[in-house]
Structures are given as C-alpha cells and as structure tokens.
Short mmCIF file of C-alpha atoms and ligand atoms in Angstrom, two decimals:
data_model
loop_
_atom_site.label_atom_id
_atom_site.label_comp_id
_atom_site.label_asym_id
_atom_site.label_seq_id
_atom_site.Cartn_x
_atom_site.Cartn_y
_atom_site.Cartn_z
CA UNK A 1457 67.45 -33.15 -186.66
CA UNK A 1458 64.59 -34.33 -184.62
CA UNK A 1459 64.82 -37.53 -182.34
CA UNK A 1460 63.23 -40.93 -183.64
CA UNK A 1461 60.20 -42.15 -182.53
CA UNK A 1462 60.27 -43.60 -178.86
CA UNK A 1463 59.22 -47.78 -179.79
CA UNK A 1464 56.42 -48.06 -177.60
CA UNK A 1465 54.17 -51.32 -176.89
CA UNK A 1466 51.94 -49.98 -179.74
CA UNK A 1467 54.01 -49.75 -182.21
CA UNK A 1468 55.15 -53.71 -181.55
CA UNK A 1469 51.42 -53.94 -182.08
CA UNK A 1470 51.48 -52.32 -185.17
CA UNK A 1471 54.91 -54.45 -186.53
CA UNK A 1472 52.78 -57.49 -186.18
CA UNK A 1473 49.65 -55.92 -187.63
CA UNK A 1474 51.77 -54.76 -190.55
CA UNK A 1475 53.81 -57.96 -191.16
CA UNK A 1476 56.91 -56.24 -190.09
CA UNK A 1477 59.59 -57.82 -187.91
CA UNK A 1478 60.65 -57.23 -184.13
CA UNK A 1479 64.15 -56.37 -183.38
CA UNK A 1480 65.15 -57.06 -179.79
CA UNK A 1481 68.44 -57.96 -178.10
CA UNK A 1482 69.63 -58.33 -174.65
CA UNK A 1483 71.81 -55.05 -173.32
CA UNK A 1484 73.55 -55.09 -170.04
CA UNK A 1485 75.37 -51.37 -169.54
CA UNK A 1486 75.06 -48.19 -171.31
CA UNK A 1487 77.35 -48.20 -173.85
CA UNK A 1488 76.60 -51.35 -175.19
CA UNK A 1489 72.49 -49.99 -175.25
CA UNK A 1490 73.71 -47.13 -176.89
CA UNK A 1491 75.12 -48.80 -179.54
CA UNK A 1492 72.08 -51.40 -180.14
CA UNK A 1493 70.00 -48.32 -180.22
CA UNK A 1494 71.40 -46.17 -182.81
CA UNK A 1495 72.08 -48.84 -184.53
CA UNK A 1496 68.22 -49.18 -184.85
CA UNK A 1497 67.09 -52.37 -182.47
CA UNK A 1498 63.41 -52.04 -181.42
CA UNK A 1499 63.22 -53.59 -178.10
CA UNK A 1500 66.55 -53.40 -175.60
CA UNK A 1501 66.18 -56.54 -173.09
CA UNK A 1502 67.79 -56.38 -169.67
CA UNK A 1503 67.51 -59.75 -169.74
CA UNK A 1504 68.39 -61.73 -166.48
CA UNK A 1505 71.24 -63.89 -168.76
CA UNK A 1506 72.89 -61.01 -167.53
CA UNK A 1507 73.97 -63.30 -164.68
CA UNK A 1508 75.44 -65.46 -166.55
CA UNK A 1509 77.57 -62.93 -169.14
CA UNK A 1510 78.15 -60.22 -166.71
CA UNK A 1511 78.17 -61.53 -163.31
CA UNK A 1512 79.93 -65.11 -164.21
CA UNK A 1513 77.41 -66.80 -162.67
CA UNK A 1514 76.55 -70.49 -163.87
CA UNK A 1515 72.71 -70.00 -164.40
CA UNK A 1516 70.21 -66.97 -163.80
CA UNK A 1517 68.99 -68.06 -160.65
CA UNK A 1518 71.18 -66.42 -158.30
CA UNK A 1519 70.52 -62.89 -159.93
CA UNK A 1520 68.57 -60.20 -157.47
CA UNK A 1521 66.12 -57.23 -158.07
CA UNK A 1522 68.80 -54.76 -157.15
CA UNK A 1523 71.53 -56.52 -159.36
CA UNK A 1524 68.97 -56.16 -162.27
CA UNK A 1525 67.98 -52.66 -161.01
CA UNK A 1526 71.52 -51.36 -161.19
CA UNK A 1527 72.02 -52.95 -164.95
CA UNK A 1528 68.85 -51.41 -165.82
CA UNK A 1529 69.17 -48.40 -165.15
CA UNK A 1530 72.37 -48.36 -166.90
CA UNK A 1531 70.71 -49.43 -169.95
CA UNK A 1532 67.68 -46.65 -169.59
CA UNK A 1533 70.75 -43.87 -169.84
CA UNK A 1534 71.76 -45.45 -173.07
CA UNK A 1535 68.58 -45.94 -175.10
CA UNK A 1536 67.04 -42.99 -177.10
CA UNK A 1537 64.70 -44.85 -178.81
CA UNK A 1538 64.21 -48.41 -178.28
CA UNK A 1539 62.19 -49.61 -175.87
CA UNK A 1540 63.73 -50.87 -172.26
CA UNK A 1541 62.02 -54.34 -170.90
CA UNK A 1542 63.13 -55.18 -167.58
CA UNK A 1543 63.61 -58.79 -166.53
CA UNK A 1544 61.78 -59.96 -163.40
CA UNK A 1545 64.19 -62.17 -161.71
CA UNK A 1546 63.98 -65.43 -160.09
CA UNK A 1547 61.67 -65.13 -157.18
CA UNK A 1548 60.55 -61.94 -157.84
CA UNK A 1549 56.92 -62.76 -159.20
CA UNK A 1550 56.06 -66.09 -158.35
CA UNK A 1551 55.80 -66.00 -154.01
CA UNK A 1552 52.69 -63.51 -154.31
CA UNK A 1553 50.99 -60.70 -155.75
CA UNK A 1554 51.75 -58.30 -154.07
CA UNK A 1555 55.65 -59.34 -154.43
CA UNK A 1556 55.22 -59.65 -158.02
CA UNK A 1557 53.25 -55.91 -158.27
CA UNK A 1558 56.09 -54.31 -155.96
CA UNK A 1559 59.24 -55.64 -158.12
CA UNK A 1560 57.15 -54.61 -161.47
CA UNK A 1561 56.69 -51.48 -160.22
CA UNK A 1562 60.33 -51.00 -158.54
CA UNK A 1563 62.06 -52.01 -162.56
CA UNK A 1564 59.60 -49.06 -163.49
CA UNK A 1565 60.02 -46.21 -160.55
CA UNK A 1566 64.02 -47.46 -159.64
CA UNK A 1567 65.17 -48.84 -162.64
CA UNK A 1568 63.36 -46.57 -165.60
CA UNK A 1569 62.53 -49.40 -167.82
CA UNK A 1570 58.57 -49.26 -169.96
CA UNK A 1571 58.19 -52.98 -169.50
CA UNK A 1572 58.60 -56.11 -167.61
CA UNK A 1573 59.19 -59.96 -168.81
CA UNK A 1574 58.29 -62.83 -166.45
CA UNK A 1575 58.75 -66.44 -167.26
CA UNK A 1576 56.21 -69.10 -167.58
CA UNK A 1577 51.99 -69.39 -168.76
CA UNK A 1578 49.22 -70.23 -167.34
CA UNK A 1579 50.91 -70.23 -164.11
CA UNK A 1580 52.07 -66.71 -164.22
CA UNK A 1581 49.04 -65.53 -165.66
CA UNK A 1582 47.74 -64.08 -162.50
CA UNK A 1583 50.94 -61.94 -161.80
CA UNK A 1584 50.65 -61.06 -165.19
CA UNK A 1585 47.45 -59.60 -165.20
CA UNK A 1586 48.09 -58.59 -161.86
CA UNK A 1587 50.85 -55.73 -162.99
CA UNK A 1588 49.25 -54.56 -165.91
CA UNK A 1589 46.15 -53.63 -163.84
CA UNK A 1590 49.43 -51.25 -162.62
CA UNK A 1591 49.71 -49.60 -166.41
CA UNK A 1592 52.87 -52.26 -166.41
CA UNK A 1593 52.90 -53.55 -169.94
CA UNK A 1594 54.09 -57.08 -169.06
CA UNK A 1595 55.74 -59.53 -171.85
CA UNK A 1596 55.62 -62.95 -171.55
CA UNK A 1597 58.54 -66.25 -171.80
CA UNK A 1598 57.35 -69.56 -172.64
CA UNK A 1599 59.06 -73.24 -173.80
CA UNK A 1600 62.85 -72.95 -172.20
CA UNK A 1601 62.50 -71.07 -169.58
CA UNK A 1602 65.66 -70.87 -167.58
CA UNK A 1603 64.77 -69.86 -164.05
CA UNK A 1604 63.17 -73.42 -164.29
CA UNK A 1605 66.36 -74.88 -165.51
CA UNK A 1606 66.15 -77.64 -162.68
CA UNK A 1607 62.58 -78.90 -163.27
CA UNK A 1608 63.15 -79.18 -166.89
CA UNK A 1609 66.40 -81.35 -166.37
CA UNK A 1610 68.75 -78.89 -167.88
CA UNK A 1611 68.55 -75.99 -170.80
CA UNK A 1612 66.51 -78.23 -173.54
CA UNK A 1613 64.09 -77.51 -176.38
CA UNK A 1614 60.34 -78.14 -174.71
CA UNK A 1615 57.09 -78.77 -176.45
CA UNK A 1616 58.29 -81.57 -178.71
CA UNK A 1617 56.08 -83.99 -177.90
CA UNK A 1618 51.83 -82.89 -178.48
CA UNK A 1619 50.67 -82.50 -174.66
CA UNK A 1620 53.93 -80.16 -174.07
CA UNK A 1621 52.93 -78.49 -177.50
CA UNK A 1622 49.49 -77.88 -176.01
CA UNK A 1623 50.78 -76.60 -172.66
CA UNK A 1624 52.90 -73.67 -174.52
CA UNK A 1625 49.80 -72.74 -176.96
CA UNK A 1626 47.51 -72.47 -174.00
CA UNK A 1627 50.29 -70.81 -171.70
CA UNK A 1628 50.77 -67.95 -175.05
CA UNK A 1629 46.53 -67.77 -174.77
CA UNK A 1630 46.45 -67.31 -170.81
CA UNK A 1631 49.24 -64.28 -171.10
CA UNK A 1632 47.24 -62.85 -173.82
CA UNK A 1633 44.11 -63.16 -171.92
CA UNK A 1634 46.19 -61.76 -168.65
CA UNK A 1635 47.24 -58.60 -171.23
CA UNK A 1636 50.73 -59.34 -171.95
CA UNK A 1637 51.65 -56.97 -175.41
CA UNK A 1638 53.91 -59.53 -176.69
CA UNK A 1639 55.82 -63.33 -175.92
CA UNK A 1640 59.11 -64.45 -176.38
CA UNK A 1641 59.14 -68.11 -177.41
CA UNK A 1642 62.71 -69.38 -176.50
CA UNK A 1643 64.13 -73.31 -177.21
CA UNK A 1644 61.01 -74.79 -179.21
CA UNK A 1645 60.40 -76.36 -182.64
CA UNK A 1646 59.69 -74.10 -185.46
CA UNK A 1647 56.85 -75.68 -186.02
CA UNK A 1648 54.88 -75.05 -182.99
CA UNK A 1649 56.44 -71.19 -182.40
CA UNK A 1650 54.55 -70.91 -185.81
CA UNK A 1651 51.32 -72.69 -184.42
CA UNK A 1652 51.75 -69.87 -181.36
CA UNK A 1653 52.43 -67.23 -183.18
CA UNK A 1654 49.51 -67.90 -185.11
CA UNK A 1655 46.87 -68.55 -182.37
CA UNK A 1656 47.71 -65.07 -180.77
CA UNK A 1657 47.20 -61.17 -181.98
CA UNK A 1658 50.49 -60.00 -179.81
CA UNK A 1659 53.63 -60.36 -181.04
CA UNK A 1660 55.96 -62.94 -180.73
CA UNK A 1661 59.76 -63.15 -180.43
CA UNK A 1662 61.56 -65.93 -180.97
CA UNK A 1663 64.96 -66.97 -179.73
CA UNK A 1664 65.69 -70.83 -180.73
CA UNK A 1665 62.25 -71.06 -182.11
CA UNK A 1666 63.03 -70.96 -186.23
CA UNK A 1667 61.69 -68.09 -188.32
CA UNK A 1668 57.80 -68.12 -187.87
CA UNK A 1669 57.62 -65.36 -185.51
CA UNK A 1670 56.89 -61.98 -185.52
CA UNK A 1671 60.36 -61.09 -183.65
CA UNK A 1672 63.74 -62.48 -182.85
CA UNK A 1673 66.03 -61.76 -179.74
CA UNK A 1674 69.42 -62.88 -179.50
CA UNK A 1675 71.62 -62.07 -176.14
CA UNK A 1676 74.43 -59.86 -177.10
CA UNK A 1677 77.15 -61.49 -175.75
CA UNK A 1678 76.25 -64.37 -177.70
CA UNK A 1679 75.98 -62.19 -180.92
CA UNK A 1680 78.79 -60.30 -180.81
CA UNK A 1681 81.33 -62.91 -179.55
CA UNK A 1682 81.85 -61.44 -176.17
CA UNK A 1683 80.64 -64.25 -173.62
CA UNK A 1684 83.00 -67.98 -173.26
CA UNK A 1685 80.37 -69.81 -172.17
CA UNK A 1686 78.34 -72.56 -173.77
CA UNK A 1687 76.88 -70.82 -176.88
CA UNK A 1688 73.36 -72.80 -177.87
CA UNK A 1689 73.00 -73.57 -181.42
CA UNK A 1690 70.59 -70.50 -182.14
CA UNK A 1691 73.13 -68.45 -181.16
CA UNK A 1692 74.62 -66.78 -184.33
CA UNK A 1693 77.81 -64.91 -183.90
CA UNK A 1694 77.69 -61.77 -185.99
CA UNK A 1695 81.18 -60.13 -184.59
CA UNK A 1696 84.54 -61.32 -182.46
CA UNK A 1697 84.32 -58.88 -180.13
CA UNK A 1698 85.80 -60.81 -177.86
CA UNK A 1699 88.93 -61.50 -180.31
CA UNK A 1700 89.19 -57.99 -180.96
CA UNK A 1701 89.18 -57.08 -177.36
CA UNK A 1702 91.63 -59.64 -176.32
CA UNK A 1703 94.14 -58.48 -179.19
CA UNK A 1704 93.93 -54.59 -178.31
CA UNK A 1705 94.61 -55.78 -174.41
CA UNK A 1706 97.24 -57.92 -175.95
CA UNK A 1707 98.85 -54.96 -177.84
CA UNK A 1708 98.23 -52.66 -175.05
CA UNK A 1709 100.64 -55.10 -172.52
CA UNK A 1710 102.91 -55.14 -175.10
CA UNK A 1711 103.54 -51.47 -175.81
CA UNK A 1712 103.86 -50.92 -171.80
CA UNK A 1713 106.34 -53.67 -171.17
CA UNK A 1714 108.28 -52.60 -174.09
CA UNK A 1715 108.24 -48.87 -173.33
CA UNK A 1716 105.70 -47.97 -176.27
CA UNK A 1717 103.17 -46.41 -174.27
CA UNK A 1718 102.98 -43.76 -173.26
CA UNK A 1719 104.80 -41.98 -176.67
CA UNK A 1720 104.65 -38.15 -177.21
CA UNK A 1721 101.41 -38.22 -179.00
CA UNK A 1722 99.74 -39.80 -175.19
CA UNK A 1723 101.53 -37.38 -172.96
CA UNK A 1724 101.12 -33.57 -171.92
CA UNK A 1725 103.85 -31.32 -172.38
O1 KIV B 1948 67.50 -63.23 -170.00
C1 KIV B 1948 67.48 -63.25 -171.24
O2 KIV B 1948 68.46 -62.93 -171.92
C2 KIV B 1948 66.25 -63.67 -171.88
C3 KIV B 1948 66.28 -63.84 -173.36
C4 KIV B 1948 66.97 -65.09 -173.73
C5 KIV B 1948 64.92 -63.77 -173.96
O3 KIV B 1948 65.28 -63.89 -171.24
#
C-alpha cells in the first residue's frame, strides 16, 4: 500500500477553498504524534503548552528554543503524514529580525518541522513576513495569546468589546498581508472568529473560538485526559487517559508487592 499524501500548506488552502475542515492538535513526543497521525489529524502542533503539560511548568513563558527543538524533533519521527508546525517560543521572534529568521529557520534545519506559529498581529507582522521571505510558511495566533498572559491580566477571552474586536480583524489582515497560510484564533467570541474567518482567504483554526472556523485545535493533554491542570471550558475531554494510566500503574504496584509479576508467561526459561 502506498503512503498518504504528505498535508502540506496547500492542501490547508484547498480545505478552506473546498469548505472542508482542519484537523490539528498539539503533540509533544513520538508516540503520541504517531498515534494523532494515523489516526488521520491534518496538522500536528508542537505547541509551546508543552511547558505547561510536559515540563510542569505554570505558564509557557519559561519554555526555550532547544526545549522545543528536542520535542520537535521527536514529533517529526512520528508523523507520516500530517503536517509538523513548530512553536516559536517566548522571546524567540519578537527582540529582532534577524533573531526571529534564525529560530524559524533552526525549528526547520534542527528540529524538522514544515512550519512555524508565532503569537500576536500587526505587531508580529514584520517577523512574519520576515521568515517567509525564508520559504518558512509561518501561521499566525491571535485573541488569547499566552506568552502575553501578564499584559492581558491572566488567560481570558479578548476581543469582546468592538475596538478589541477591531484589533484581532486587522491583526488576522496584517498576517495575511505578511503571508501567513493560516491563523489560529484561540479564547474569542464566536461571533467575531466568524467575522475573521470571514474577512480572510487563509484558513483559520479555532481553539475557544465556537464553530465558525475553518479548523479546530485542541491540546492533547487536554483531550485525552492526560494533563491535571486547569482545563478551560473549550477543552473537551474525549478519553481518561490519565485514569487508565493511573489504574495500569496501580495494578502494576500491586502485582509486584504481591509477588504477581513477574509470572512464567514474563520470564525466560
Ligand atoms: O501551544 C499551544 O498548544 C498552542 C495552541 C493552544 C494553539 O498554541
């Protein structure tokens, strides 16, 4: 049997050109990418929340280029077909231009991955445009943004009132205009990821931002009940992983205390 189709940034064009939806979800190691991608996601995001549900820490600030490098190349080994975005971490794209071309280029020479994301609009739009004068497809991050966790007061929904609204519809234009392929709209009314998704020709993926776009990204920690942290309302839970994990090592401490395991079907003769 030949392989699938690698998911490229064209065919996301395509999805949205076709009225079909965007699968993407957050992967952190190589099994776990393996799974997602036979099981048929489109897009696997090394997404810097990685901090949080694999490196315990409390936000995503603290994560570095070589943490993320290290995850993503783990994540390139698993994936067959779907596409690999890399995460630009905190301070990796905002000091210059040259900083911002050098990580881009690093997640893409180091780490393996197609693509980068980068947080924030109009404001990033230079580093956007920036890397994909590199041949860097670059996607985009507006509304809840979490590397700016502190200047928006915590993690809360943004562009509820009309000038915020406006700030996020322009920030989806500038990345379009900068040559981003496609925007994840996280934390946002439905209403107004609609109004984005309709007043740009990439995609859009939403996570926290209702039905109306052309996408939807979960983390998948958060989806398969793996992480213990605060788990935002968005957040479905399609699995207890975590359940299922903590009965097997439950079992597992059982059989060994009482003598169990190893039995003759374990053990070599
Ligand atoms: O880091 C991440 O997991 C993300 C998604 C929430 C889009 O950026």
């Amino acid at each position: 049997m030949s392989a699938p189709a690698k998911v490229t940034v064209a065919t996301l064009r395509a999805r949205k050109a076709a009225g079909e939806r965007i699968v993407m979800v957050t992967a952190t190691d190589y099994s776990l990418a393996r799974i997602a991608d036979e099981a048929g996601v489109d897009v696997l995001l090394v997404g810097d929340s990685l901090g949080m549900v694999a490196l315990g820490y409390d936000s995503t600030l603290p994560v570095t280029m070589e943490e993320m490098l290290v995850f993503t190349r783990a994540v390139v080994r698993g994936a067959t077909r779907a596409l690999v975005v890399g995460d630009m971490p905190f301070l990796s794209y905002q000091v210059s231009l040259e900083e911002a071309r050098r990580n881009a280029g690093r997640f893409v020479k180091e780490g393996g991955a197609a693509a980068v994301k980068l947080e924030g609009g109009a404001d990033v739009a230079d580093a956007a445009a920036a890397i994909v004068a590199m041949g860097i497809p670059v996607m985009g991050h507006l509304g809840l943004t979490p590397q700016s966790v502190h200047a928006m007061g915590g993690h809360r929904v943004q562009g509820r009132d009309e000038e915020g609204a406006r700030r996020i519809v322009e920030g989806a234009q500038a990345l379009e205009a900068a040559g981003a392929f496609a925007i994840v709209l996280e934390g946002m009314p439905r209403a107004l990821a609609a109004r984005v998704t309709a007043a740009v020709r990439v995609p859009t993926i939403g996570i926290g931002a209702g039905p109306g776009c052309d996408g939807q990204v979960l983390v998948a920690h958060d989806l398969l009940g793996l992480y213990g942290g605060h788990r935002p309302k968005f957040a479905k839970r399609y699995g207890d992983c975590g359940g299922e994990a903590a009965r097997a090592f439950r079992q597992y401490c059982d059989e060994v205390r009482g003598g169990l395991f190893p039995d003759e079907e374990h053990s070599y003769d």
